[in-house]
mmCIF file of C-alpha atoms in Angstrom:
data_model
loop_
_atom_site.group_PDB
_atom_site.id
_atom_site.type_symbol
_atom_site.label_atom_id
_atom_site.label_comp_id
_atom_site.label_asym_id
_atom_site.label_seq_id
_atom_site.Cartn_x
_atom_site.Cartn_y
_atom_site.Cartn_z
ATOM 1 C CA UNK A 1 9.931 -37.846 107.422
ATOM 2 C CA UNK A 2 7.028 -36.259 109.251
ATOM 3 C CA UNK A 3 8.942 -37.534 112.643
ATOM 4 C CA UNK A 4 12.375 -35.979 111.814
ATOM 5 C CA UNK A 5 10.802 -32.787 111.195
ATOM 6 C CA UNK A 6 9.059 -32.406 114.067
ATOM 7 C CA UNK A 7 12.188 -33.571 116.314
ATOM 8 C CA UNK A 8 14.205 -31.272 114.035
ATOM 9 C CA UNK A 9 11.890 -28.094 115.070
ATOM 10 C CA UNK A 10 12.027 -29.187 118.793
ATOM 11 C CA UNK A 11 16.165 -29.662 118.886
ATOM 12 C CA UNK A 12 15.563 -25.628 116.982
ATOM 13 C CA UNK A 13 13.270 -24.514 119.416
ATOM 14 C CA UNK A 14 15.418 -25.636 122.646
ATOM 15 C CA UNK A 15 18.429 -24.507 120.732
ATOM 16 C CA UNK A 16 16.948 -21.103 120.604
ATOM 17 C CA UNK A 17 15.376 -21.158 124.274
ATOM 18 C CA UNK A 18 19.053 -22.391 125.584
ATOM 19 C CA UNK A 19 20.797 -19.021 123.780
ATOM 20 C CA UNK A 20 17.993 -16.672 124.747
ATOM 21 C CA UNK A 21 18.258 -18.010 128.601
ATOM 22 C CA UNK A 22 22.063 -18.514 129.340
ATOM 23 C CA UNK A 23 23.324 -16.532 126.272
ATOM 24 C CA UNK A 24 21.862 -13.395 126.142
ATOM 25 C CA UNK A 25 20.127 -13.454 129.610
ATOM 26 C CA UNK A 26 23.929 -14.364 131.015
ATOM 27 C CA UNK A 27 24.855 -10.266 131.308
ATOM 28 C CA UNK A 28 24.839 -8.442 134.333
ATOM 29 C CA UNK A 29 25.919 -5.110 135.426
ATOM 30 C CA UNK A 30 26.401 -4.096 138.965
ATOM 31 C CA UNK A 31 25.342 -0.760 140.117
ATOM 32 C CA UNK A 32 27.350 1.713 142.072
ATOM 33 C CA UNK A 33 26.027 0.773 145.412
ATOM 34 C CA UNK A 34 26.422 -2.232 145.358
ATOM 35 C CA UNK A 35 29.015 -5.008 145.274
ATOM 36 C CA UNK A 36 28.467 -8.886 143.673
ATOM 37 C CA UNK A 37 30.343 -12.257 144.219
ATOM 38 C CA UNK A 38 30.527 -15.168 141.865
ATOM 39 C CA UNK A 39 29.620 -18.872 142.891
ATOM 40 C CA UNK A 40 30.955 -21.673 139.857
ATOM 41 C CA UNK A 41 28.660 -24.556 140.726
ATOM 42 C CA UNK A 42 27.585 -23.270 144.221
ATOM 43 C CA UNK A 43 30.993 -23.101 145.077
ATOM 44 C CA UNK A 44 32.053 -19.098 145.917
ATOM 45 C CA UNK A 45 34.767 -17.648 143.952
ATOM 46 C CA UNK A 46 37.943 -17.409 146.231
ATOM 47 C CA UNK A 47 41.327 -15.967 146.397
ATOM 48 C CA UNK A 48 43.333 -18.809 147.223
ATOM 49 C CA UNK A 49 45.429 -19.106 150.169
ATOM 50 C CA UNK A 50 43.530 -15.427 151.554
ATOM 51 C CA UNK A 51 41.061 -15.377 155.032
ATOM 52 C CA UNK A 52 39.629 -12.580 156.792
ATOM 53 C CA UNK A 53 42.528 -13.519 159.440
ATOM 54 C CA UNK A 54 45.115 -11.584 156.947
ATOM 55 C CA UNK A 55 42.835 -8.456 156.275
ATOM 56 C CA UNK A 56 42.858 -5.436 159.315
ATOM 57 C CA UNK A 57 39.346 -5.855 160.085
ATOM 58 C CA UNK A 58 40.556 -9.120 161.950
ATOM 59 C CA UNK A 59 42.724 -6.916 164.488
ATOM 60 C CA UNK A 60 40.017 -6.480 166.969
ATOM 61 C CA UNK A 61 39.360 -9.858 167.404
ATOM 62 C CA UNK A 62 40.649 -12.355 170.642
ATOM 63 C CA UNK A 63 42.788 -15.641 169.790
ATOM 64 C CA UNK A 64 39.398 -17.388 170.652
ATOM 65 C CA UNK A 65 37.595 -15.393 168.082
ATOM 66 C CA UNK A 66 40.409 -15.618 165.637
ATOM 67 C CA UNK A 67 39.435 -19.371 165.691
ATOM 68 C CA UNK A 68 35.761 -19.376 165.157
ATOM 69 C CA UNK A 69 35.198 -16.368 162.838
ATOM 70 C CA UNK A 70 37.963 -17.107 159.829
ATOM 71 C CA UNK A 71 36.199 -16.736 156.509
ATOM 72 C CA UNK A 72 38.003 -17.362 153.594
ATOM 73 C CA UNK A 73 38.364 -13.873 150.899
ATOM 74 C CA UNK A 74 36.311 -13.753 148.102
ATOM 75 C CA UNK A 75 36.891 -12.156 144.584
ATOM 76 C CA UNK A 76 34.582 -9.371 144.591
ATOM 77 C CA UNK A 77 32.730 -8.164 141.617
ATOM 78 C CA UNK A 78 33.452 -4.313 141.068
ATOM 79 C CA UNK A 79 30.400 -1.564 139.923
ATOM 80 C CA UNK A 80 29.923 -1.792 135.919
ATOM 81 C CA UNK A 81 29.627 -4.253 133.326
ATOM 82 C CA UNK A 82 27.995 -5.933 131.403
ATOM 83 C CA UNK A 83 29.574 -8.601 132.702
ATOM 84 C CA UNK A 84 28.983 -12.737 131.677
ATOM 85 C CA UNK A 85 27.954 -15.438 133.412
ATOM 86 C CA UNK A 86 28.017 -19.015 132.497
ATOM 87 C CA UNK A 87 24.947 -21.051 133.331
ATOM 88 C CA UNK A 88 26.734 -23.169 135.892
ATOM 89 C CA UNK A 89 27.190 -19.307 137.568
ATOM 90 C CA UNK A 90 25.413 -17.481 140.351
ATOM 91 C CA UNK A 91 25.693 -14.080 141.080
ATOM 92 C CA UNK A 92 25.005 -12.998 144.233
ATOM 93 C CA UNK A 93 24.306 -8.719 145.120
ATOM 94 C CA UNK A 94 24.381 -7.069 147.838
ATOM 95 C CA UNK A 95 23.823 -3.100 148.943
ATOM 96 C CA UNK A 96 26.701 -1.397 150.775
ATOM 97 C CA UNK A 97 24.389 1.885 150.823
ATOM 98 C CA UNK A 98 24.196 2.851 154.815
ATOM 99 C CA UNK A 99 21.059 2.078 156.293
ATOM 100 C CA UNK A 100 19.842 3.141 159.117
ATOM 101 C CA UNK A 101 17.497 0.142 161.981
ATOM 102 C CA UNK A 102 16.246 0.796 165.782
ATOM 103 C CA UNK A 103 18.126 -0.606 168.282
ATOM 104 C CA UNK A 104 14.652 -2.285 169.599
ATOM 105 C CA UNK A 105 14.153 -3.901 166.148
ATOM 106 C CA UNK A 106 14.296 -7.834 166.883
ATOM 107 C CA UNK A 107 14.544 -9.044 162.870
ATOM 108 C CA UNK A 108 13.496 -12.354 163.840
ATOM 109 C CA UNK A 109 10.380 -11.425 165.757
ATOM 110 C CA UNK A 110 9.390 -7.496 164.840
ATOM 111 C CA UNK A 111 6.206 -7.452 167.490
ATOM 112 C CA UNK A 112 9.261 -7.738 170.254
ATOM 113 C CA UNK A 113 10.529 -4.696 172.187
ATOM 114 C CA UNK A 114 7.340 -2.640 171.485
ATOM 115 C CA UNK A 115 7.045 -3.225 168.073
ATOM 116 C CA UNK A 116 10.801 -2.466 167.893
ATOM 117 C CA UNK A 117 10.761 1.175 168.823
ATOM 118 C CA UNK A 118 11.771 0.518 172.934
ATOM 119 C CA UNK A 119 14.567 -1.536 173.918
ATOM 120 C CA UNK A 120 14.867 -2.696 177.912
ATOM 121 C CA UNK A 121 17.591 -2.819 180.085
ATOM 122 C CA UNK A 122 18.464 -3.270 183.978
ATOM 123 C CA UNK A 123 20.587 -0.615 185.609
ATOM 124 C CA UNK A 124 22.933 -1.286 188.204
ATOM 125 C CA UNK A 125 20.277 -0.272 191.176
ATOM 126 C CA UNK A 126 18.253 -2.597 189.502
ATOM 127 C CA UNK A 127 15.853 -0.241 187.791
ATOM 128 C CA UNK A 128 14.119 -1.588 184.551
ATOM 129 C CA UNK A 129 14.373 1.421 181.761
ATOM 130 C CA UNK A 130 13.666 1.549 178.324
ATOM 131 C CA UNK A 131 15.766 3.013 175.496
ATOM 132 C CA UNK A 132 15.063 4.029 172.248
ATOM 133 C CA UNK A 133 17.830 5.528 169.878
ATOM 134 C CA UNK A 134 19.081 4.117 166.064
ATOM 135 C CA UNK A 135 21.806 2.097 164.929
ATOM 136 C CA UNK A 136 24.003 3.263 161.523
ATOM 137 C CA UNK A 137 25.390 -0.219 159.671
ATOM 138 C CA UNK A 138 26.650 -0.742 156.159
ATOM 139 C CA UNK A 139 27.564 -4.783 154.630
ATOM 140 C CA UNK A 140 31.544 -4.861 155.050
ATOM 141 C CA UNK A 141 32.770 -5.128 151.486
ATOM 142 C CA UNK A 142 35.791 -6.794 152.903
ATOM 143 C CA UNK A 143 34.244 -9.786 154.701
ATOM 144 C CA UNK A 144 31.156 -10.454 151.796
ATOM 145 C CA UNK A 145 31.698 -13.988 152.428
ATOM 146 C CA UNK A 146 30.559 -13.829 155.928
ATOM 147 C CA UNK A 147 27.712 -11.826 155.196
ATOM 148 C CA UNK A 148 26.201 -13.666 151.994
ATOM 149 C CA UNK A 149 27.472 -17.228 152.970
ATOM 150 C CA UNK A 150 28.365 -17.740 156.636
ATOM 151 C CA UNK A 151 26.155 -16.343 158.438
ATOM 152 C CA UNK A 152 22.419 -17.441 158.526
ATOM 153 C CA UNK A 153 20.833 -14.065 159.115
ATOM 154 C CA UNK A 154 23.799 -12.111 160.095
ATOM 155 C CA UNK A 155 21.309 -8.866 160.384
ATOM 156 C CA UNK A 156 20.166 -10.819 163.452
ATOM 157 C CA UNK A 157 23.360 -11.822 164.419
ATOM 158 C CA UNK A 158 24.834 -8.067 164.645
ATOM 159 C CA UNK A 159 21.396 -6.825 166.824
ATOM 160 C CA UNK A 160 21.856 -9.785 169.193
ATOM 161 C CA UNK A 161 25.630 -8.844 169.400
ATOM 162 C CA UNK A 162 24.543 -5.097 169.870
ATOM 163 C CA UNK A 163 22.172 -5.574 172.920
ATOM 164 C CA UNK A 164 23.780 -7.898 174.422
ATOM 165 C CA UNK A 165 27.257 -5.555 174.425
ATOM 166 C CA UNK A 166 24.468 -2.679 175.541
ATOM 167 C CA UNK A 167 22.737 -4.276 178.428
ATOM 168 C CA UNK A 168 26.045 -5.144 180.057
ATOM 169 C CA UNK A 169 27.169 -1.588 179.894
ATOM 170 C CA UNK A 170 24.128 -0.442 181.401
ATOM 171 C CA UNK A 171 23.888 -3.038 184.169
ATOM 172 C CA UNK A 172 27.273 -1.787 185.381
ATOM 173 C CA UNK A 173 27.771 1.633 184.141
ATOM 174 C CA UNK A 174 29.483 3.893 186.667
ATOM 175 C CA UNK A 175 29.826 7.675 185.865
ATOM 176 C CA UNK A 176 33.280 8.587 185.587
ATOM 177 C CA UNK A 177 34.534 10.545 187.873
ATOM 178 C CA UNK A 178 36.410 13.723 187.490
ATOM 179 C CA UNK A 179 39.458 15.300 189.408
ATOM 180 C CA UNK A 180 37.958 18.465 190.216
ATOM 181 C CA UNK A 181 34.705 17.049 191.103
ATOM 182 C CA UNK A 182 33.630 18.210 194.382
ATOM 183 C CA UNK A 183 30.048 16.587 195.142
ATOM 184 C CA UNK A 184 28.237 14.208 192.512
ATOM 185 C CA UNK A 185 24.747 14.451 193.644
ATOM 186 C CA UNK A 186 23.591 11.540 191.364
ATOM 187 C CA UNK A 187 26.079 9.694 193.027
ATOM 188 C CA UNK A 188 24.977 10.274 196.682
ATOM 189 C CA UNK A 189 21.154 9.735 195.592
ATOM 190 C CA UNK A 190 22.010 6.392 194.393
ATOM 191 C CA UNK A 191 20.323 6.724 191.037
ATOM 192 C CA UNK A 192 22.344 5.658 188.102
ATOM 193 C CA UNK A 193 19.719 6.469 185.359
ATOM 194 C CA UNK A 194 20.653 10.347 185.926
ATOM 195 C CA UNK A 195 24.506 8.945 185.130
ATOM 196 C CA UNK A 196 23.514 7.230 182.245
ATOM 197 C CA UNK A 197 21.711 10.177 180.807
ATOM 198 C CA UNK A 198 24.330 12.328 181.622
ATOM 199 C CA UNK A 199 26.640 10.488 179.820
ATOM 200 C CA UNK A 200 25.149 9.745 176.805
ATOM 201 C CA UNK A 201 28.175 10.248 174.512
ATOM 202 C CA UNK A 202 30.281 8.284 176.698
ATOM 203 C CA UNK A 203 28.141 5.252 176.030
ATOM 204 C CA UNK A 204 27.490 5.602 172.100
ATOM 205 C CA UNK A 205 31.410 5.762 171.994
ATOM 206 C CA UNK A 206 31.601 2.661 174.138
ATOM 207 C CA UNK A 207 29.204 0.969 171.884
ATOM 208 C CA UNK A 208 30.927 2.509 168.697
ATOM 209 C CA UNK A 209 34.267 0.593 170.351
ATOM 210 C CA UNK A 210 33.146 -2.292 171.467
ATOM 211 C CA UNK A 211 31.546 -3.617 168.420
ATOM 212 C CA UNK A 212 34.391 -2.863 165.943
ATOM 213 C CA UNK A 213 34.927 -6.505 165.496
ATOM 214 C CA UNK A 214 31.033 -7.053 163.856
ATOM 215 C CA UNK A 215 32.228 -6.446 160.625
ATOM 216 C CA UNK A 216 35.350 -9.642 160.833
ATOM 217 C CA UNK A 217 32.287 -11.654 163.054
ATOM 218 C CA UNK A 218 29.035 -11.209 160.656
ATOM 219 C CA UNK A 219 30.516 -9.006 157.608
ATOM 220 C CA UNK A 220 28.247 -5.811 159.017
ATOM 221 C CA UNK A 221 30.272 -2.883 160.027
ATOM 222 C CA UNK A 222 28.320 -0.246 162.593
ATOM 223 C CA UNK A 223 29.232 2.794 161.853
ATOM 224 C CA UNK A 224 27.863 4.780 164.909
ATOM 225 C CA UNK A 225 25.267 4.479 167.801
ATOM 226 C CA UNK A 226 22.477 6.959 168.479
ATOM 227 C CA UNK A 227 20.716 6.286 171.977
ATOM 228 C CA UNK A 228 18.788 9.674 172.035
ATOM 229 C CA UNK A 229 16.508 8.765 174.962
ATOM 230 C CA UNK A 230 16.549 6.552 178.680
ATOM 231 C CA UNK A 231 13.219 6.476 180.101
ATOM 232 C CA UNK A 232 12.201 5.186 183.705
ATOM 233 C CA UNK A 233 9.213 3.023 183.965
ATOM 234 C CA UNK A 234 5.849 4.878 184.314
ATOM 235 C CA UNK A 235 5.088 4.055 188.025
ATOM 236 C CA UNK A 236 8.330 5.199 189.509
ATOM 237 C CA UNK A 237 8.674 8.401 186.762
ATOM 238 C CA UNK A 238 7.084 10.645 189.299
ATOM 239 C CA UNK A 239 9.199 9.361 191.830
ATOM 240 C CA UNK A 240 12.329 9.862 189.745
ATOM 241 C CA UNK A 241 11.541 13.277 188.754
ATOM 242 C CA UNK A 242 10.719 14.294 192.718
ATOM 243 C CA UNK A 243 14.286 12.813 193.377
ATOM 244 C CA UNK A 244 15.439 14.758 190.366
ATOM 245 C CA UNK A 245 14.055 17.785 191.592
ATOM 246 C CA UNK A 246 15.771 17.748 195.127
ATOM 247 C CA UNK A 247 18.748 16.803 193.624
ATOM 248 C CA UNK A 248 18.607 20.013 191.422
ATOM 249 C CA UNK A 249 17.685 22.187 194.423
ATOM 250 C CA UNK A 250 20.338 20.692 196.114
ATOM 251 C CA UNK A 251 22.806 21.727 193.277
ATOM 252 C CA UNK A 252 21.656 25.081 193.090
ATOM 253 C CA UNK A 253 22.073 25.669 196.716
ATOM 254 C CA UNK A 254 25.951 24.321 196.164
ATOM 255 C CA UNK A 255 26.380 26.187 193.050
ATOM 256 C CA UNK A 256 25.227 29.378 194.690
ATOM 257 C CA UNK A 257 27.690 28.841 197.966
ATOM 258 C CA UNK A 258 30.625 28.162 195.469
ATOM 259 C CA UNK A 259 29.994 31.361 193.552
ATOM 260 C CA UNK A 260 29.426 33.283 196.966
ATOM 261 C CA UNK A 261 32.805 31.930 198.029
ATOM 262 C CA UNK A 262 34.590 32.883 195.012
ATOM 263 C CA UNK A 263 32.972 36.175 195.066
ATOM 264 C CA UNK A 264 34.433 36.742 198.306
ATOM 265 C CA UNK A 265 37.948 35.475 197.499
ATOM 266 C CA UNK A 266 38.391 37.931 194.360
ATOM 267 C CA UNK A 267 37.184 40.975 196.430
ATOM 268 C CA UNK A 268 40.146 39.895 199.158
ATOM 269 C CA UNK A 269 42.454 39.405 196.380
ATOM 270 C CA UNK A 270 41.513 43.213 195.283
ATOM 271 C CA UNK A 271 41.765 44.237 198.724
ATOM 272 C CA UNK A 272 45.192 43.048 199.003
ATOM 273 C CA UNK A 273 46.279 44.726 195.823
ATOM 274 C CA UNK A 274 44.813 47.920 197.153
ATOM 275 C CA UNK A 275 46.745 48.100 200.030
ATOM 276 C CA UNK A 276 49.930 46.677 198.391
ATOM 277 C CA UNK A 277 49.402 49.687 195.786
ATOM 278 C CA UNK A 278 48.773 52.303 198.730
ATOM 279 C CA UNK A 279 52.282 50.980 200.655
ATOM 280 C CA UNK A 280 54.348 51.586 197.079
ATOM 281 C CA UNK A 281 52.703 55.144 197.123
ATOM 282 C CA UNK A 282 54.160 55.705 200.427
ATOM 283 C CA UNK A 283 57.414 54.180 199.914
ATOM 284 C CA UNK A 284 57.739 55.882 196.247
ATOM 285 C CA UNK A 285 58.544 59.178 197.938
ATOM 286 C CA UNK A 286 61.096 58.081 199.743
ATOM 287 C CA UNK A 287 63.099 56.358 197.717
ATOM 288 C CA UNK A 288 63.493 59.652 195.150
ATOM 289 C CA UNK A 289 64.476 61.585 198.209
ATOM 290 C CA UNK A 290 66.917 59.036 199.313
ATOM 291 C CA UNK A 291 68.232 58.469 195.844
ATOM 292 C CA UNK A 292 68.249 62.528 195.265
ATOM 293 C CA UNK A 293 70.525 62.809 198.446
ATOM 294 C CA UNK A 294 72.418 59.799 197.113
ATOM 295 C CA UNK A 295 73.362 61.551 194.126
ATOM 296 C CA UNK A 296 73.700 65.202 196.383
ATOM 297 C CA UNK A 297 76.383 63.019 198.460
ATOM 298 C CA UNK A 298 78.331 62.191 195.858
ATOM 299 C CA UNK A 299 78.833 66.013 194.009
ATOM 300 C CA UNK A 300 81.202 66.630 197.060
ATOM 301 C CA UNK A 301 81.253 66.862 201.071
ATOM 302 C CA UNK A 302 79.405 70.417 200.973
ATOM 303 C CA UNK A 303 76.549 69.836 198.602
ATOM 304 C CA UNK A 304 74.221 67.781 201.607
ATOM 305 C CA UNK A 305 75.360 70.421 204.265
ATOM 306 C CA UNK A 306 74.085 73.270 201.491
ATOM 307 C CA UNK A 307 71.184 71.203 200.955
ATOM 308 C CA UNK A 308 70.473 70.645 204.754
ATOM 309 C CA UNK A 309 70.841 74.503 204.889
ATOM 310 C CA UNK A 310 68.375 75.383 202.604
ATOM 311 C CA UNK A 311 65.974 72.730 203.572
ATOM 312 C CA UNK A 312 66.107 74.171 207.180
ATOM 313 C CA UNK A 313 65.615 77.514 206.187
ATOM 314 C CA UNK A 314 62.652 76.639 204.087
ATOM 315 C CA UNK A 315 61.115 75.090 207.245
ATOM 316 C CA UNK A 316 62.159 78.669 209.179
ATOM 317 C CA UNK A 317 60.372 80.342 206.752
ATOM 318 C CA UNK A 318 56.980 78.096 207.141
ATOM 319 C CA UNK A 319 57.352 78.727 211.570
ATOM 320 C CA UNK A 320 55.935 81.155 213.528
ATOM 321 C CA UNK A 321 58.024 80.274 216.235
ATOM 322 C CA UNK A 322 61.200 78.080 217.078
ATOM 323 C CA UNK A 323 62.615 77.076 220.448
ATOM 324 C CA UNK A 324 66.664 76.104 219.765
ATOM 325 C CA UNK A 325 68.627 73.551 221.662
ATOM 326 C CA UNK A 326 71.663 74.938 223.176
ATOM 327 C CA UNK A 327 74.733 72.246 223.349
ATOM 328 C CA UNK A 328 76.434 72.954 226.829
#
């Protein structure tokens, strides 16, 4: 009797451990920022018959890629709850908050790249520079599957994609080169770090493009690129800036010849007018007289001999003296 009671207390103990843990322990809610996905005995929860392949994130992928990166689509838990979970479920959560990482950090290995605050790179004169800037991501709420399941460490994954993509614009970066350009002084120097800083925009958009496909590859999506500095290596800095500083003079010296030569083109252009303006004065007059004797001519035969008269004896009237032709 003594037995059953104590195996009767133990079955009512478990009993009461077993609700406690998967009954009322089995809610979860799921804030605002972030997003959750079911597993039913470490299996996830999918939609059948669904990949990434049929979603638009997929678009910017090659055939080759649309091979190797096709995840299948998950049911994703919304914000709310409670929600209930049975014991043979996991829930798995995830932040789609922004966040904001160095482009130096290495996640693997955070001593790396100066501690993760300067990343290196090889220009195409073969000049090793450092950059240092910061890279905008968010978890891609449309590929969770990649990101919680098929992907190792797809934070990793995404900065490995990133540098790589970033040290093979560098090593080839060429300025572009505009119509109206007339003299690129970087360009005759040689020195492709002054392009690169130059164009700074240019390359965070190229970066911004050319990793559009992270979020179908790793479930990450990079929302923008910030490289706010490109610094030479200290031994050949004063050597750079020297070049820099010729280059400048140089540019001055152009700048100032190009606004001398325009100077001296607008002041033709207003000499030309002048003159043009002086030559209508002159002309002015005599088209009203020749119009006014137009009109004379046609009042009759004996209103230009009248006005011939009078004209003649106006003139008379001015002279002091007058020597007359006399017809044979």
């Amino acid at each position: 009797m003594e037995f059953g009671g104590t195996l009767f207390g133990c079955l009512l103990g478990f009993l009461g451990w077993f609700v406690i843990r998967y009954g009322l322990m089995g809610f979860y809610t799921v804030n605002q920022n972030e997003r959750a996905v079911k597993t039913v005995f470490g299996r996830a929860d999918r939609i059948p018959g669904v990949t990434t392949l049929n979603d638009p994130i997929a678009e910017s992928l090659t055939p080759e890629e649309r091979e190797r990166y096709t995840y299948p689509q998950v049911r994703v838990i919304q914000p709310g709850g409670p929600y209930f979970k049975w014991p043979w479920e996991r829930i798995y959560k995830v932040s789609i908050a922004t966040e904001t990482i160095s482009i130096a950090f290495d996640p693997e290995n955070r001593s790396l790249n100066q501690g993760g605050t300067v990343l290196e790179a090889v220009t195409k004169d073969q000049l090793n520079i450092g950059l240092s800037g910061q890279l905008r991501y968010r978890i891609s709420e449309r590929n969770l599957y990649a990101y919680i399941f098929g992907v190792k460490n797809p934070i990793a994954h995404v900065m490995g994609y990133f540098v790589s993509i970033l040290r093979e614009r560098i090593a080839g970066f060429e300025a572009p080169h505009a119509a109206e350009e007339a003299v690129d002084i970087s360009k005759m120097a040689g020195v492709s770090i002054n392009d690169l800083r130059k164009n700074l925009r240019d390359l965070n958009e190229h970066m911004d493009r050319e990793c559009v496909s992270s979020s179908a590859r790793y479930g990450i999506v990079l929302d923008a690129t910030l490289i706010t500095s490109i610094d030479p290596p200290p031994e050949v800095e004063s050597a750079l800036a020297a070049i820099n500083t010729a280059q400048n003079q140089v540019s001055s010296e152009i700048s100032l010849a190009h606004a001398g030569a325009d100077q001296k083109i607008v002041q033709s252009r207003r000499a030309v007018e002048i003159e043009t303006l002086k030559a209508q004065a002159e002309v002015e007059p005599l088209n009203a007289l020749a119009a006014q004797l137009t009109e004379l001519k046609r009042s009759g035969p004996a209103a230009l001999s009248t006005y011939l008269r009078n004209v003649r004896l106006k003139v008379f009237g001015q002279t002091e003296h007058a020597i007359l032709e006399v017809k044979p």
